[in-house]
CSV table of C-alpha atoms in Angstrom, one decimal:
chain,number,residue,atom,x,y,z
A,1,MET,CA,-2.2,15.6,-26.9
A,2,ALA,CA,1.2,16.3,-27.5
A,3,LYS,CA,3.7,13.4,-27.1
A,4,PRO,CA,5.5,15.2,-24.1
A,5,LYS,CA,9.6,14.8,-24.7
A,6,LEU,CA,12.1,13.9,-22.0
A,7,LYS,CA,14.1,16.4,-20.1
A,8,ALA,CA,16.2,14.2,-18.6
A,9,HIS,CA,16.1,11.2,-15.8
A,10,VAL,CA,16.4,12.1,-12.4
A,11,ILE,CA,18.3,10.4,-10.6
A,12,ASP,CA,19.4,9.9,-7.1
A,13,ARG,CA,22.1,8.1,-5.7
A,14,GLU,CA,21.5,7.9,-3.0
A,15,TRP,CA,18.7,6.4,-2.1
A,16,CYS,CA,18.5,3.9,-5.3
A,17,LYS,CA,19.2,0.8,-3.8
A,18,GLY,CA,19.5,-1.3,-7.8
A,19,CYS,CA,16.5,-3.3,-7.2
A,20,GLY,CA,16.2,-4.2,-10.7
A,21,ILE,CA,13.0,-3.1,-10.7
A,22,CYS,CA,12.4,-0.4,-13.4
A,23,VAL,CA,15.2,-1.9,-15.2
A,24,HIS,CA,12.7,-5.2,-15.4
A,25,PHE,CA,9.6,-3.4,-16.7
A,26,CYS,CA,10.9,-0.2,-19.1
A,27,PRO,CA,8.8,-1.4,-22.0
A,28,LYS,CA,11.9,0.2,-23.9
A,29,ASP,CA,14.7,-1.5,-22.3
A,30,VAL,CA,16.1,2.5,-21.1
A,31,LEU,CA,17.2,2.0,-18.0
A,32,GLU,CA,20.9,-0.4,-16.5
A,33,LEU,CA,22.4,-1.2,-13.5
A,34,ASP,CA,25.8,0.2,-13.1
A,35,GLU,CA,28.9,-1.5,-11.9
A,36,GLU,CA,27.9,0.1,-8.4
A,37,ASP,CA,24.2,-1.1,-8.7
A,38,LYS,CA,22.5,2.1,-9.1
A,39,VAL,CA,20.1,2.3,-12.5
A,40,ILE,CA,21.1,4.5,-14.7
A,41,ALA,CA,19.8,5.6,-18.4
A,42,ALA,CA,22.0,4.2,-20.7
A,43,ARG,CA,19.9,4.3,-24.4
A,44,ARG,CA,18.0,7.4,-23.4
A,45,GLU,CA,16.9,7.6,-26.6
A,46,ASP,CA,14.5,5.8,-27.0
A,47,CYS,CA,12.3,6.6,-23.5
A,48,ILE,CA,8.9,7.9,-24.4
A,49,CYS,CA,7.7,9.1,-21.3
A,50,CYS,CA,5.7,6.6,-19.9
A,51,LYS,CA,6.6,6.7,-16.4
A,52,MET,CA,6.7,3.3,-15.5
A,53,CYS,CA,10.1,3.2,-13.3
A,54,GLU,CA,9.3,6.5,-11.8
A,55,LEU,CA,5.9,5.2,-10.7
A,56,ARG,CA,6.9,1.5,-9.6
A,57,CYS,CA,10.3,2.6,-7.9
A,58,PRO,CA,10.1,1.8,-4.3
A,59,ASP,CA,13.4,4.4,-3.6
A,60,LEU,CA,11.5,7.6,-5.1
A,61,ALA,CA,14.5,7.6,-6.8
A,62,ILE,CA,13.9,8.2,-10.1
A,63,GLU,CA,11.6,10.5,-12.1
A,64,ILE,CA,11.4,11.9,-15.9
A,65,GLU,CA,11.3,15.4,-16.5
A,66,THR,CA,10.0,16.4,-19.1
A,67,GLU,CA,9.8,19.6,-21.4
B,1,MET,CA,8.9,15.6,-7.7
B,2,ALA,CA,6.0,17.3,-6.6
B,3,ILE,CA,5.2,13.7,-4.2
B,4,LYS,CA,8.5,15.3,-2.3
B,5,GLY,CA,7.1,17.6,-0.6
B,6,TYR,CA,4.9,15.2,0.6
B,7,ILE,CA,7.5,12.7,2.6
B,8,ARG,CA,10.5,13.4,5.2
B,9,GLU,CA,12.9,13.6,3.1
B,10,ARG,CA,15.7,13.3,5.5
B,11,PHE,CA,14.4,9.9,6.6
B,12,PHE,CA,15.0,8.7,2.6
B,13,PRO,CA,16.7,6.6,1.9
B,14,HIS,CA,14.7,4.3,4.5
B,15,ILE,CA,15.5,1.0,5.3
B,16,TRP,CA,12.7,-1.0,3.5
B,17,CYS,CA,15.2,-3.4,1.6
B,18,PRO,CA,15.8,-3.3,-2.2
B,19,GLY,CA,12.8,-4.5,-3.7
B,20,CYS,CA,10.9,-4.0,-1.0
B,21,GLY,CA,6.6,-3.3,-1.9
B,22,HIS,CA,6.4,-1.4,0.6
B,23,GLY,CA,8.3,1.8,-1.6
B,24,ILE,CA,5.6,1.1,-4.1
B,25,VAL,CA,2.8,1.5,-1.9
B,26,LEU,CA,4.4,5.2,-0.5
B,27,ASN,CA,4.9,6.7,-4.2
B,28,SER,CA,1.2,4.9,-5.0
B,29,LEU,CA,-0.1,6.1,-2.2
B,30,LEU,CA,1.6,9.6,-2.6
B,31,ARG,CA,0.5,10.5,-5.8
B,32,ALA,CA,-3.1,9.6,-4.3
B,33,ILE,CA,-3.1,12.2,-2.1
B,34,GLU,CA,-1.2,14.8,-4.5
B,35,LYS,CA,-4.0,13.9,-7.3
B,36,LEU,CA,-6.5,14.5,-4.7
B,37,GLY,CA,-5.4,18.4,-3.6
B,38,MET,CA,-5.2,17.5,0.1
B,39,SER,CA,-3.2,19.7,2.6
B,40,LYS,CA,-0.5,18.2,4.4
B,41,ASN,CA,-2.7,19.6,8.2
B,42,GLU,CA,-5.8,17.5,6.5
B,43,ILE,CA,-4.1,13.7,7.0
B,44,VAL,CA,-3.1,11.8,10.0
B,45,VAL,CA,-1.2,8.2,9.1
B,46,VAL,CA,-1.8,6.3,12.2
B,47,SER,CA,0.6,3.0,11.6
B,48,GLY,CA,0.8,-0.1,14.3
B,49,ILE,CA,4.7,-2.1,14.3
B,50,GLY,CA,6.3,-4.1,11.4
B,51,CYS,CA,8.3,-3.4,8.6
B,52,SER,CA,4.9,-1.2,6.7
B,53,SER,CA,4.3,0.4,10.3
B,54,ARG,CA,7.9,2.6,8.8
B,55,ILE,CA,5.7,4.6,6.3
B,56,SER,CA,4.2,6.4,9.1
B,57,GLY,CA,7.7,8.2,10.2
B,58,TYR,CA,8.8,8.6,6.3
B,59,VAL,CA,5.1,10.6,5.2
B,60,ASP,CA,4.8,14.8,6.4
B,61,PHE,CA,1.8,14.7,6.7
B,62,HIS,CA,0.6,14.2,11.3
B,63,THR,CA,1.8,11.6,11.6
B,64,LEU,CA,1.0,8.0,15.0
B,65,HIS,CA,3.2,5.6,14.7
B,66,THR,CA,1.5,3.3,17.7
B,67,ILE,CA,1.7,-0.1,19.2
B,68,HIS,CA,1.8,-3.8,17.1
B,69,GLY,CA,-2.1,-4.7,15.8
B,70,ARG,CA,-3.2,-1.4,17.5
B,71,ALA,CA,-3.7,1.2,14.7
B,72,LEU,CA,-7.0,1.0,13.8
B,73,ALA,CA,-7.4,1.7,17.5
B,74,PHE,CA,-5.2,4.7,18.0
B,75,ALA,CA,-6.6,6.0,14.4
B,76,THR,CA,-10.9,5.6,16.2
B,77,GLY,CA,-9.8,7.9,18.6
B,78,VAL,CA,-8.3,11.1,16.6
B,79,LYS,CA,-11.2,10.2,14.8
B,80,MET,CA,-14.0,10.7,17.1
B,81,SER,CA,-12.1,13.5,18.5
B,82,ARG,CA,-11.3,16.0,15.0
B,83,PRO,CA,-14.1,13.9,12.9
B,84,GLU,CA,-13.2,16.6,10.2
B,85,LEU,CA,-9.7,15.1,9.3
B,86,ASN,CA,-9.1,12.4,7.4
B,87,LEU,CA,-7.5,9.1,8.5
B,88,ILE,CA,-5.5,7.1,6.7
B,89,VAL,CA,-4.1,3.3,8.8
B,90,PRO,CA,-1.1,1.5,6.5
B,91,MET,CA,-0.2,-1.9,7.8
B,92,GLY,CA,0.4,-5.2,7.5
B,93,ASP,CA,-0.6,-8.2,7.0
B,94,GLY,CA,0.0,-9.6,10.1
B,95,ASP,CA,-0.8,-6.4,12.4
B,96,ALA,CA,-3.8,-6.0,10.5
B,97,LEU,CA,-4.8,-9.8,10.7
B,98,ALA,CA,-3.2,-11.7,13.3
B,99,ILE,CA,-2.5,-9.0,16.1
B,100,GLY,CA,-5.0,-6.0,15.5
B,101,GLY,CA,-7.3,-9.0,13.8
B,102,ASN,CA,-10.0,-7.9,16.6
B,103,HIS,CA,-9.5,-3.7,15.6
B,104,PHE,CA,-9.8,-4.6,12.2
B,105,ILE,CA,-13.2,-6.6,12.5
B,106,HIS,CA,-15.2,-3.9,14.2
B,107,SER,CA,-13.7,-1.2,12.5
B,108,ALA,CA,-15.3,-2.2,9.8
B,109,ARG,CA,-18.7,-3.1,11.5
B,110,ARG,CA,-18.8,0.3,13.4
B,111,ASN,CA,-18.4,1.5,9.5
B,112,ILE,CA,-16.5,4.2,11.1
B,113,ASP,CA,-14.5,6.9,8.8
B,114,MET,CA,-10.5,6.1,7.7
B,115,THR,CA,-8.8,4.4,5.3
B,116,ALA,CA,-6.9,1.0,5.9
B,117,ILE,CA,-4.4,-0.1,4.2
B,118,VAL,CA,-3.0,-3.6,4.4
B,119,MET,CA,0.4,-4.1,2.9
B,120,ASN,CA,0.3,-8.0,2.4
B,121,ASN,CA,4.1,-10.0,1.8
B,122,ARG,CA,2.6,-12.8,3.6
B,123,ILE,CA,5.4,-12.6,5.9
B,124,TYR,CA,6.9,-10.9,9.0
B,125,GLY,CA,9.9,-9.0,7.8
B,126,MET,CA,11.1,-7.1,10.3
B,127,THR,CA,11.2,-9.6,13.2
B,128,GLY,CA,12.8,-12.2,10.3
B,129,GLY,CA,9.8,-14.0,8.4
B,130,GLN,CA,7.7,-16.0,10.4
B,131,TYR,CA,4.3,-17.3,9.0
B,132,SER,CA,1.6,-14.8,9.1
B,133,PRO,CA,-1.9,-15.3,8.5
B,134,LEU,CA,-1.6,-14.5,5.4
B,135,SER,CA,0.9,-17.0,3.9
B,136,GLY,CA,-0.9,-19.4,3.2
B,137,TYR,CA,-0.8,-23.6,3.1
B,138,GLY,CA,2.5,-24.6,1.8
B,139,THR,CA,4.4,-22.1,2.2
B,140,LEU,CA,8.0,-22.2,4.0
B,141,ALA,CA,8.6,-19.4,6.6
B,142,THR,CA,11.9,-19.2,9.4
B,143,THR,CA,9.3,-21.5,11.5
B,144,ALA,CA,7.3,-22.9,8.8
B,145,PRO,CA,11.1,-25.1,8.3
B,146,TYR,CA,8.5,-27.8,6.9
B,147,THR,CA,6.1,-26.0,4.8
B,148,ASN,CA,3.2,-24.1,6.8
B,149,ILE,CA,0.0,-25.9,7.3
B,150,ASP,CA,-2.3,-22.9,8.3
B,151,TYR,CA,-4.8,-21.4,5.1
B,152,ALA,CA,-4.5,-18.1,4.8
B,153,PHE,CA,-7.6,-15.5,5.3
B,154,ASP,CA,-8.3,-14.0,2.4
B,155,THR,CA,-8.7,-10.1,3.4
B,156,VAL,CA,-11.4,-9.3,1.0
B,157,GLU,CA,-13.6,-12.1,2.0
B,158,LEU,CA,-13.0,-11.3,5.8
B,159,ALA,CA,-14.0,-7.2,5.4
B,160,LYS,CA,-16.4,-7.9,2.8
B,161,ALA,CA,-18.1,-10.3,6.2
B,162,ALA,CA,-17.1,-7.9,8.6
B,163,GLY,CA,-19.2,-5.0,7.0
B,164,ALA,CA,-17.3,-3.1,5.6
B,165,SER,CA,-18.0,-0.6,3.4
B,166,PHE,CA,-15.6,-0.1,0.5
B,167,VAL,CA,-13.0,-3.5,-0.3
B,168,ALA,CA,-10.7,-3.2,-3.0
B,169,ARG,CA,-7.1,-4.8,-3.6
B,170,SER,CA,-4.3,-4.3,-5.8
B,171,THR,CA,-1.0,-5.0,-6.0
B,172,THR,CA,2.1,-3.5,-6.6
B,173,TYR,CA,2.5,-4.5,-10.0
B,174,HIS,CA,-0.7,-2.5,-10.8
B,175,VAL,CA,0.4,0.8,-9.5
B,176,GLN,CA,-2.1,3.2,-12.2
B,177,GLN,CA,-4.6,0.8,-10.3
B,178,LEU,CA,-4.0,1.0,-7.1
B,179,THR,CA,-3.4,5.2,-6.7
B,180,LYS,CA,-7.0,5.2,-8.1
B,181,ILE,CA,-8.1,3.0,-5.7
B,182,LEU,CA,-6.4,4.3,-3.7
B,183,LYS,CA,-7.7,7.9,-3.8
B,184,GLN,CA,-11.6,6.3,-4.3
B,185,ALA,CA,-11.0,5.1,-0.5
B,186,ILE,CA,-10.0,8.0,0.7
B,187,LEU,CA,-13.0,10.1,-1.0
B,188,HIS,CA,-14.9,7.0,0.0
B,189,GLU,CA,-17.2,8.1,3.7
B,190,GLY,CA,-16.7,5.1,5.9
B,191,PHE,CA,-14.8,2.2,6.5
B,192,SER,CA,-12.7,1.3,3.3
B,193,VAL,CA,-10.4,-1.6,3.5
B,194,VAL,CA,-7.6,-1.2,0.3
B,195,GLU,CA,-5.5,-4.5,0.7
B,196,VAL,CA,-2.6,-4.0,-1.8
B,197,LEU,CA,0.1,-7.3,-2.6
B,198,SER,CA,3.1,-6.0,-2.0
B,199,GLN,CA,6.5,-8.2,-2.4
B,200,CYS,CA,9.6,-9.1,0.0
B,201,PRO,CA,12.2,-10.2,-1.9
B,202,THR,CA,14.4,-10.8,1.1
B,203,TYR,CA,11.8,-12.9,3.0
B,204,PHE,CA,8.3,-14.2,1.2
B,205,GLY,CA,11.0,-14.3,-1.8
B,206,ARG,CA,13.9,-16.1,-0.8
B,207,LYS,CA,12.0,-18.9,1.4
B,208,ASN,CA,9.8,-19.4,-1.8
B,209,ARG,CA,12.0,-19.0,-4.4
B,210,LYS,CA,10.1,-16.5,-6.1
B,211,GLY,CA,13.1,-14.9,-7.3
B,212,THR,CA,13.7,-11.0,-7.4
B,213,ALA,CA,11.6,-8.4,-6.6
B,214,ALA,CA,10.8,-8.5,-9.8
B,215,ASP,CA,10.2,-11.6,-10.4
B,216,MET,CA,7.0,-11.5,-7.6
B,217,MET,CA,5.5,-8.5,-9.1
B,218,GLU,CA,5.6,-10.7,-13.0
B,219,PHE,CA,3.6,-13.1,-10.5
B,220,TYR,CA,1.4,-10.7,-9.4
B,221,LYS,CA,0.6,-9.7,-13.1
B,222,ASP,CA,0.3,-13.3,-14.8
B,223,ASN,CA,-1.9,-14.2,-11.1
B,224,THR,CA,-4.4,-11.6,-10.7
B,225,THR,CA,-7.5,-11.1,-13.1
B,226,PRO,CA,-9.9,-7.3,-12.8
B,227,VAL,CA,-12.8,-8.5,-10.6
B,228,GLY,CA,-16.0,-10.9,-12.6
B,229,SER,CA,-13.7,-10.7,-15.1
B,230,LYS,CA,-14.1,-14.6,-17.7
B,231,ALA,CA,-11.1,-15.5,-16.8
B,232,LYS,CA,-11.4,-16.4,-13.4
B,233,LYS,CA,-14.5,-18.0,-14.0
B,234,GLU,CA,-12.5,-20.4,-16.2
B,235,ASN,CA,-9.0,-19.7,-13.8
B,236,PRO,CA,-10.3,-20.0,-10.4
B,237,ASP,CA,-7.2,-20.0,-8.8
B,238,LEU,CA,-6.1,-16.6,-10.2
B,239,ILE,CA,-6.8,-13.9,-7.5
B,240,GLU,CA,-9.6,-11.2,-8.5
B,241,ARG,CA,-8.7,-6.9,-8.6
B,242,GLY,CA,-10.6,-4.0,-8.7
B,243,VAL,CA,-13.7,-2.7,-5.9
B,244,PHE,CA,-15.2,-5.5,-4.6
B,245,VAL,CA,-17.9,-3.6,-2.2
B,246,GLU,CA,-18.7,0.3,-2.3
B,247,LYS,CA,-21.5,1.2,-0.6
B,248,GLU,CA,-23.0,3.8,1.5
B,249,MET,CA,-24.3,3.5,5.2
B,250,LEU,CA,-24.9,5.5,8.2
B,251,GLU,CA,-21.1,6.5,9.2
B,252,TYR,CA,-19.7,6.3,13.0
B,253,CYS,CA,-18.7,10.1,13.9
B,254,ARG,CA,-21.9,11.2,12.9
B,255,GLU,CA,-23.9,9.1,14.6
B,256,TYR,CA,-21.9,9.7,17.4
B,257,GLU,CA,-22.7,13.6,16.7
B,258,LYS,CA,-26.5,12.8,17.4
B,259,ILE,CA,-26.1,10.9,20.3
B,260,ILE,CA,-24.5,14.1,21.6
B,261,GLU,CA,-27.5,16.2,20.7
B,262,ARG,CA,-29.7,13.7,21.5
B,263,ALA,CA,-28.5,13.2,25.5
B,264,MET,CA,-27.7,17.0,25.8
B,265,LYS,CA,-31.5,18.0,24.4
B,266,GLY,CA,-32.8,20.8,26.7
B,267,ARG,CA,-29.5,21.3,28.2
B,268,SER,CA,-26.0,23.7,27.3
C-alpha cells in the first residue's frame, strides 16, 4: 500500500476543548495547543498520517485528510 | 468525516468535560458501526442516566434515553418486540453495576442478543464525584474523603459468572483494539459485555491525583496487558484486556419464538 499523503488537518475549533490528548500522543510531535487552547498543526510537514489524533479525539474535532 | 453521518451534529460540542474518555468511546463506537456498514435504521441505542448515558443523544440512530440503571430492561422490551434490530446499550459503571446490577446479571443469564458497553470511569461524574462500585479500595471520592473501603467489582468476572456469551475489555488508549472488539460484540449473537476503561479527569483523576486525561491514558497503556500474556503471570496487578469469552449459546428471543410456536400449535 502506498504511503498516505497528507492533504490537511481538518480541525473544528468550535468542538475542540483543548484537552491535549492528540498533542500528547502524536508520535511526530506535529500538534500544539495555541493561545486559545485549541489544537493546531504546528509542524504539519512531519505528519505521517497515522490518524491516532483522529481516533483518540474525544470531541471528534480533528480529522486527517489524505490524498 | 464519514462517521459524522452517524451523529446529531446540532448537539455538538458535547457536554462531556475536556479529555473525558466517554468521547473516545463514542468515537470508537461510530467507527465500529461504520466499518460494519450498518444503516442507521437497524440500530437502537438505549441508555440510562449519567455522563455515559448522554451518548444516546449524540448518535443518529433509534435512541432511548431511559431511567437510571434500567437501560437493559428497556432494551429487552425493544429487542423482544423487534428482534431484527441491533441493540447497543452504553452504560456507566454505576448505572450498569450498582443501580442496574440486577438487570445486568439477568440480561447476561438470559443471553438476550444485545451489546452492553460498560464505560468504566470508576466514579459518578454527573452528580459530583461519589464513589461507585468500581472505584475500588483505597481510592478517594467526594463521598470517601478518607479513602474508600469498598472493594470493586471485576466487570469481566461478574459478566462471565452471570453467563454472558461474549465478554471483553479494552481502554480508551487502545482505540484500535476497542473498535475491533466493539465490532465483534455487535456481530455476536447473544449478550455481549464490553468493559471500557474510560478516564474521568474531572473527578476520579483530580481526587486521586492521576494527572491529565493523557496521563490517565498513559496509565492504561502501562498497566494493562493482552489477555493470557506472560506479563500478567509476572505482574498479577496488570489489568487484562481483550476477548475473555466468546461462545455460542441459545439466544433468548429465538427461544421465545419457539415458545410462541409451541403455544399456538393447531390454532391460528
